Amino acid sequence: MASSVFHAPCGAPSIKQLECQKYVGLRPSVTLRFNCVKTKTVTTRRLVVTASKSHDGTTKKLGISDAECEAAVVAGNIPEAPPVPPKPAAPAGTPVVPSLPLSRRPRRNRKSPAMRASFQETNLSPANFVYPLFIHEGEEDTPIGAMPGCYRLGWRHGLVQEVAKARDVGVNSVVLFPKVPDALKSPTGDEAYNDNGLVPRTIWLLKDRYPDLVIYTDVALDPYSSDGHDGIVREDGVIMNDETVHQLCKQAVSQARAGADVVSPSDMMDGRVGAIRAALDAEGFQHVSIMSYTAKYASSFYGPFREALDSNPRFGDKKTYVIRVIELYANYREALVEAQADESEGADILLVKPGLPYLDVIRLLRDKYPLPIAAYQVSGEYSMIKAGGALKMIDEQRVMMESLMCLRRAGADIILTYFALQAARCLCGEKR
Ligand code: PBG
């Protein structure tokens, strides 16, 4: 057989020569190239493996038979091979010591790039990334000061281009965050379920262009709330749980109707996963998934995001009344309480947010639950790496890749990251 063809299921667009960087921070010694055959519908990627022609039975004769070669060796006529290289010299003055009697020397398995690549436990791929994108009604893309390299994208222009760039390097999942005009905000956030609102319109547009794009949406009232909160705020400052859940269900159904693949409640109200599941099912959206912000901590790492959407709470802070927010970043077991509720209410994916400072929580949920785990590398984590890089205090690219790999190692299947495009380009061997 001259060649075998493997059909790999591939909903994602073809990836530009995905170079398998086997070890972050190390140049791969062997580069595997997956050449993706582009088909019209882009549903199948073919890996063509060609078997060596010389094994078709027609071996070229060199003059001496195998038996003659063996006989020569038996007779003591050993053919020449390159000499064994001399033992590398240690620098003068190196102490001469007896070898330590170690039965285990872990450095053995790390002695060459190829061996390190063989034993790498965790991998990072553009398929693991979900790209958070900020959208607005405008035509222009507006830079976000606190998040260098991020923009509020015009939903009809900049956004579509950004999605195209991401797909080009294998990132085929996005999550949308709208900047809503102040005039459309209200205490009850009713714009959140306007079927002609910015998010539904954007979903139609993206699905029209890219039917196989995976679209995640954010379910929470903060972009639509005149108070800047994830829920409806009572006179005394308490977020009203059940009334907010009622609104969130309408929001999720509206997003599903527009074509969202995964709705992601980020509000932390009690019972919202079950209520959203029931509302989706009642409207015939059994196929729409729920990614629950299971363990969303009241964190100062969200600062730059709130600037991006101009969604700073008008008063108070979220930890006092966003009831389901794990009140303090000091709590660990409380994540289990949330995870139990989300799992039993039908969540499809459990999310931990922020990411890097909460690796223990990611690992906890990974070990205790069979559901896929998402980690959100939030705006503050992104901006710190960007700032450190700009000030030449750290190597931005390497720290970026390391932080993403660490989230995977801790147990995250997918990572919501503003670095999605930059990191995917890096994985694909593109400089920039
Ligand atoms: C709000 C929401 C926030 C983020 C995602 N969804 C901010 C908040 O809770 O105030 C933060 C993301 C980031 O900081 O990158 N529904």
XYZ file of C-alpha atoms and ligand atoms in Angstrom:
448
model
C 0.000 0.000 0.000
C 1.566 3.263 -1.051
C -0.411 5.650 1.123
C -3.044 5.789 3.815
C -5.459 8.627 4.325
C -6.757 9.515 7.752
C -9.904 11.522 7.980
C -9.790 13.677 11.042
C -13.086 15.242 12.033
C -12.478 18.928 11.808
C -15.180 21.473 12.297
C -12.548 24.149 12.566
C -11.103 25.864 9.552
C -7.856 24.429 8.294
C -4.873 25.404 10.343
C -1.918 26.987 8.620
C 0.860 24.451 8.994
C 0.435 23.740 12.654
C 3.951 23.292 13.877
C 3.946 21.166 16.954
C 5.944 23.184 19.393
C 6.618 20.351 21.750
C 7.955 22.301 24.636
C 7.299 25.902 25.424
C 10.481 27.919 25.440
C 12.408 25.335 23.505
C 12.918 25.143 19.772
C 11.464 21.848 18.569
C 14.121 19.592 17.153
C 11.598 17.820 14.973
C 8.915 19.728 13.202
C 5.798 17.843 12.259
C 3.824 19.498 9.542
C 0.154 18.768 9.154
C -0.766 19.792 5.673
C -4.431 20.480 5.679
C -6.204 19.895 2.409
C -8.690 22.716 2.056
C -12.057 21.521 0.851
C -14.955 23.739 -0.135
C -17.040 22.980 2.929
C -14.013 22.588 5.197
C -15.435 19.680 7.129
C -12.629 17.160 6.728
C -8.911 17.442 7.110
C -6.829 14.814 5.417
C -3.500 13.679 6.643
C -1.779 11.836 3.835
C 0.929 9.454 4.962
C 3.042 8.027 2.179
C 4.746 4.688 2.788
C 8.263 4.238 1.501
C 8.408 3.009 -2.110
C 11.490 0.892 -1.413
C 9.405 -1.604 0.569
C 7.462 -2.837 -2.448
C 9.782 -5.883 -2.639
C 12.191 -4.408 -5.176
C 15.209 -3.790 -2.924
C 18.190 -2.481 -4.887
C 21.118 -4.933 -4.820
C 24.445 -3.547 -3.553
C 26.437 -6.638 -4.549
C 26.816 -8.603 -1.285
C 24.058 -10.816 0.072
C 22.832 -10.764 3.698
C 24.389 -14.225 4.229
C 27.779 -12.998 3.000
C 27.587 -9.954 5.341
C 26.775 -12.183 8.309
C 29.548 -14.618 7.408
C 32.053 -11.769 7.259
C 31.119 -10.602 10.765
C 31.264 -14.173 12.130
C 34.749 -14.529 10.571
C 35.898 -11.452 12.476
C 35.891 -9.003 9.522
C 33.968 -6.278 11.339
C 32.903 -3.458 9.009
C 33.859 0.065 10.027
C 31.441 2.389 11.800
C 32.014 5.963 12.964
C 34.130 6.000 16.139
C 32.461 6.398 19.539
C 32.952 10.091 20.421
C 35.447 10.793 23.228
C 34.061 11.506 26.700
C 33.450 15.276 26.921
C 36.050 16.949 29.136
C 35.027 18.726 32.338
C 36.589 22.149 33.002
C 39.929 22.140 34.783
C 39.466 22.173 38.528
C 36.241 20.116 38.479
C 36.324 18.004 41.656
C 36.764 14.275 41.098
C 34.073 12.558 43.141
C 32.573 9.078 43.264
C 29.182 8.814 41.533
C 26.210 9.226 43.822
C 24.505 5.835 44.240
C 21.202 6.948 42.727
C 18.734 4.450 41.324
C 16.558 7.265 40.090
C 17.961 10.144 38.100
C 15.025 12.105 36.659
C 17.411 14.105 34.459
C 17.839 10.986 32.256
C 14.392 11.448 30.741
C 15.072 15.117 30.115
C 18.426 14.765 28.415
C 17.500 15.768 24.875
C 14.883 17.930 23.226
C 13.449 14.871 21.494
C 13.079 12.971 24.773
C 11.565 15.955 26.510
C 9.103 16.213 23.654
C 8.233 12.513 24.001
C 7.381 12.852 27.665
C 5.540 16.147 27.567
C 2.381 15.594 29.601
C 0.320 18.602 28.564
C -0.258 20.168 25.189
C -1.570 23.490 24.080
C -3.479 23.920 20.858
C -5.440 26.762 19.242
C -8.463 24.457 19.616
C -8.253 24.995 23.391
C -8.798 28.748 23.098
C -11.982 30.780 23.300
C -11.364 34.345 22.138
C -13.257 37.031 24.120
C -14.230 39.919 21.839
C -15.616 43.311 22.815
C -18.157 44.713 20.389
C -19.913 48.037 19.979
C -22.331 49.746 17.620
C -19.648 51.965 16.051
C -17.842 51.506 12.750
C -14.360 52.100 14.112
C -12.315 49.948 16.445
C -11.589 51.751 19.702
C -8.420 50.776 21.590
C -8.915 49.791 25.232
C -6.349 51.712 27.254
C -5.916 49.200 30.054
C -5.692 46.214 27.687
C -2.964 46.894 25.102
C -3.759 45.139 21.830
C -7.497 44.846 22.615
C -10.200 46.912 20.970
C -13.898 47.508 21.134
C -14.598 46.202 17.672
C -17.208 47.521 15.275
C -19.654 44.619 15.042
C -19.912 44.788 11.241
C -16.290 45.429 10.320
C -13.484 45.041 12.838
C -15.156 42.082 14.504
C -15.583 40.115 11.290
C -11.932 40.715 10.380
C -10.732 39.693 13.819
C -12.730 36.456 13.650
C -11.251 35.726 10.217
C -7.717 36.206 11.592
C -8.450 33.911 14.528
C -9.905 31.164 12.328
C -6.877 31.393 10.094
C -4.737 30.073 12.956
C -7.234 27.519 14.283
C -9.144 29.552 16.876
C -12.758 28.828 16.048
C -14.505 29.796 19.295
C -15.347 33.301 20.429
C -17.237 34.811 23.351
C -18.974 38.157 22.848
C -19.080 41.082 25.275
C -21.196 44.053 24.177
C -20.725 47.729 24.988
C -24.307 48.919 25.182
C -25.293 52.596 24.689
C -26.144 54.230 28.014
C -29.560 55.242 26.702
C -30.524 51.561 26.415
C -29.547 50.712 29.989
C -32.139 50.412 32.732
C -32.357 49.131 36.312
C -33.957 45.890 35.061
C -31.622 45.493 32.057
C -34.428 44.677 29.603
C -32.214 45.396 26.582
C -30.501 42.095 27.444
C -33.310 40.166 25.737
C -34.008 42.479 22.822
C -33.941 40.110 19.832
C -32.654 42.975 17.685
C -30.016 44.018 20.203
C -26.286 44.207 19.483
C -25.479 40.635 20.557
C -28.241 38.837 18.577
C -27.472 40.941 15.481
C -23.795 40.115 15.777
C -24.539 36.413 16.139
C -26.620 36.423 12.926
C -23.870 38.216 11.074
C -21.117 35.880 12.262
C -23.180 32.743 11.669
C -24.035 33.998 8.197
C -20.331 34.396 7.389
C -18.973 31.467 9.348
C -21.643 28.819 10.009
C -19.201 26.544 11.827
C -17.888 29.240 14.186
C -18.617 28.335 17.835
C -20.243 31.335 19.502
C -20.319 31.655 23.282
C -22.384 34.440 24.832
C -22.222 36.099 28.222
C -25.423 35.870 30.268
C -25.520 38.625 32.880
C -27.193 42.004 33.176
C -24.135 44.192 33.792
C -23.724 45.574 30.238
C -27.435 46.460 30.235
C -27.884 47.587 33.822
C -27.903 51.305 34.564
C -26.444 50.302 37.927
C -23.596 48.345 36.322
C -24.485 45.189 38.193
C -25.019 41.615 37.080
C -28.563 41.642 38.458
C -31.495 43.824 39.500
C -30.575 45.965 42.517
C -33.121 46.575 45.275
C -33.342 49.969 47.014
C -31.221 48.693 49.882
C -28.480 47.470 47.541
C -29.388 43.779 47.589
C -29.273 41.984 44.229
C -32.640 40.295 43.736
C -31.884 36.678 42.929
C -35.040 35.137 41.494
C -36.129 38.246 39.612
C -32.694 38.466 38.032
C -32.821 34.780 37.041
C -36.129 35.505 35.278
C -34.372 38.143 33.151
C -31.356 35.911 32.524
C -33.601 33.154 31.155
C -35.102 35.590 28.654
C -31.604 36.778 27.746
C -30.313 33.231 27.193
C -33.331 32.275 25.056
C -32.897 35.420 22.943
C -29.221 34.562 22.384
C -30.088 30.951 21.534
C -32.732 32.127 19.076
C -30.070 34.201 17.323
C -27.856 31.129 16.990
C -25.572 31.062 20.040
C -23.926 27.678 20.589
C -23.046 28.073 24.262
C -24.671 30.493 26.710
C -22.466 31.396 29.663
C -24.118 32.729 32.812
C -21.481 34.857 34.551
C -23.804 36.392 37.127
C -23.595 33.822 39.938
C -27.270 33.948 40.916
C -28.537 30.853 42.705
C -30.486 28.416 40.548
C -29.785 30.143 37.267
C -28.296 27.134 35.489
C -31.382 24.981 36.096
C -33.740 27.808 35.204
C -31.859 28.630 31.988
C -31.756 24.940 31.034
C -35.530 24.677 31.507
C -36.160 27.909 29.572
C -33.950 26.800 26.675
C -35.554 23.360 26.532
C -39.060 24.819 26.636
C -38.235 26.858 23.521
C -36.693 23.935 21.637
C -33.043 24.788 22.301
C -32.049 21.412 23.735
C -28.863 21.575 21.659
C -27.625 24.834 23.171
C -24.961 24.270 25.843
C -24.512 26.050 29.148
C -21.055 27.042 30.334
C -21.540 28.078 33.927
C -19.248 30.500 35.709
C -19.131 28.042 38.585
C -16.402 29.568 40.687
C -16.295 33.258 39.915
C -14.334 35.027 42.581
C -14.810 38.651 43.610
C -11.483 39.670 42.101
C -9.545 42.833 41.486
C -8.145 41.210 38.353
C -11.305 42.295 36.454
C -10.369 45.995 36.542
C -9.326 46.434 32.890
C -12.442 44.579 31.653
C -14.726 46.964 33.421
C -12.942 49.818 31.700
C -13.377 48.028 28.372
C -17.140 47.878 28.751
C -17.521 50.906 30.920
C -19.364 48.545 33.277
C -18.011 49.627 36.631
C -20.709 49.317 39.263
C -22.194 52.739 39.942
C -21.994 52.074 43.659
C -20.779 49.426 46.047
C -18.748 46.508 44.805
C -19.828 43.198 43.443
C -18.712 41.079 46.327
C -21.214 42.521 48.769
C -24.292 41.525 46.858
C -23.513 39.442 43.814
C -24.654 36.695 46.070
C -23.198 33.737 44.273
C -19.804 35.290 43.844
C -17.557 33.407 46.143
C -17.373 36.200 48.607
C -13.707 36.184 49.312
C -10.848 34.853 47.331
C -10.020 33.020 50.546
C -12.584 30.290 49.906
C -11.812 26.923 48.366
C -14.488 24.481 49.541
C -17.208 26.907 48.502
C -16.259 26.210 44.886
C -17.475 22.649 45.472
C -20.852 23.860 46.687
C -21.237 25.862 43.481
C -19.992 23.008 41.303
C -22.446 20.555 42.864
C -25.332 22.896 42.130
C -24.200 23.567 38.561
C -23.623 19.918 37.783
C -26.997 18.838 39.134
C -28.771 21.694 37.333
C -27.344 20.578 33.997
C -24.292 22.722 33.260
C -22.220 21.383 30.360
C -18.967 23.162 31.219
C -17.718 24.462 34.594
C -15.715 27.681 34.527
C -13.211 29.056 37.021
C -12.418 32.769 36.964
C -9.822 34.301 37.253
C -7.341 31.711 36.023
C -3.731 31.782 37.126
C -4.265 32.873 40.757
C -6.903 30.106 41.091
C -5.091 27.058 39.714
C -5.950 25.133 42.879
C -9.646 25.611 42.211
C -9.251 24.469 38.598
C -7.491 21.332 39.821
C -10.142 20.776 42.476
C -12.983 20.832 39.957
C -10.998 18.763 37.452
C -10.476 16.046 40.077
C -14.007 16.058 41.472
C -16.122 16.474 38.324
C -16.140 14.693 34.996
C -17.417 17.758 33.131
C -15.118 19.831 30.920
C -13.420 22.663 32.780
C -12.912 26.171 31.431
C -10.504 28.724 32.844
C -10.887 32.450 32.238
C -7.551 34.215 32.011
C -9.068 37.582 32.860
C -8.211 41.106 31.827
C -5.922 41.837 34.775
C -3.835 38.730 34.096
C -3.558 39.721 30.431
C -2.679 43.335 31.145
C 0.010 42.435 33.683
C 1.800 40.262 31.153
C 1.457 42.955 28.483
C 2.746 45.646 30.833
C 5.650 43.523 32.027
C 6.560 42.832 28.417
C 6.311 46.477 27.362
C 8.585 47.464 30.246
C 11.004 44.727 29.175
C 10.787 43.178 32.636
C 9.654 39.815 31.276
C 9.609 38.059 27.913
C 5.958 38.622 26.979
C 5.670 35.777 24.506
C 7.221 33.162 26.761
C 5.293 34.235 29.844
C 2.099 34.201 27.777
C 2.716 30.634 26.592
C 3.754 29.482 30.049
C 0.679 30.930 31.725
C -1.600 29.239 29.179
C 0.179 25.904 29.488
C -0.073 26.139 33.296
C -3.834 26.604 33.066
C -3.990 23.452 30.946
C -1.719 21.557 33.331
C -3.951 22.534 36.254
C -6.843 20.850 34.431
C -8.516 23.361 32.135
C -9.799 21.945 28.848
C -10.518 25.333 27.355
C -9.144 28.766 28.148
C -10.916 32.062 27.600
C -8.005 34.335 26.834
C -7.365 37.708 25.215
C -4.118 36.119 24.024
C -5.994 33.596 21.848
C -4.897 35.088 18.522
C -1.340 35.937 19.576
C -0.786 32.534 21.200
C -2.311 30.612 18.277
C -0.051 32.499 15.874
C 2.881 31.539 18.028
C 1.795 27.880 18.031
C 1.470 28.019 14.258
C 5.032 29.264 13.982
C 4.123 32.775 12.917
C 6.113 35.601 14.390
C 3.322 38.163 14.299
C -19.455 40.285 33.960
C -18.145 39.748 33.516
C -16.916 40.227 33.985
C -15.923 39.510 33.333
C -16.551 38.629 32.469
N -17.930 38.791 32.602
C -16.589 41.315 34.895
C -17.200 41.410 36.210
O -17.667 40.450 36.820
O -17.192 42.533 36.678
C -14.462 39.736 33.585
C -13.544 39.370 32.541
C -12.201 39.973 32.627
O -11.812 40.669 33.587
O -11.467 39.756 31.668
N -20.575 39.594 33.685
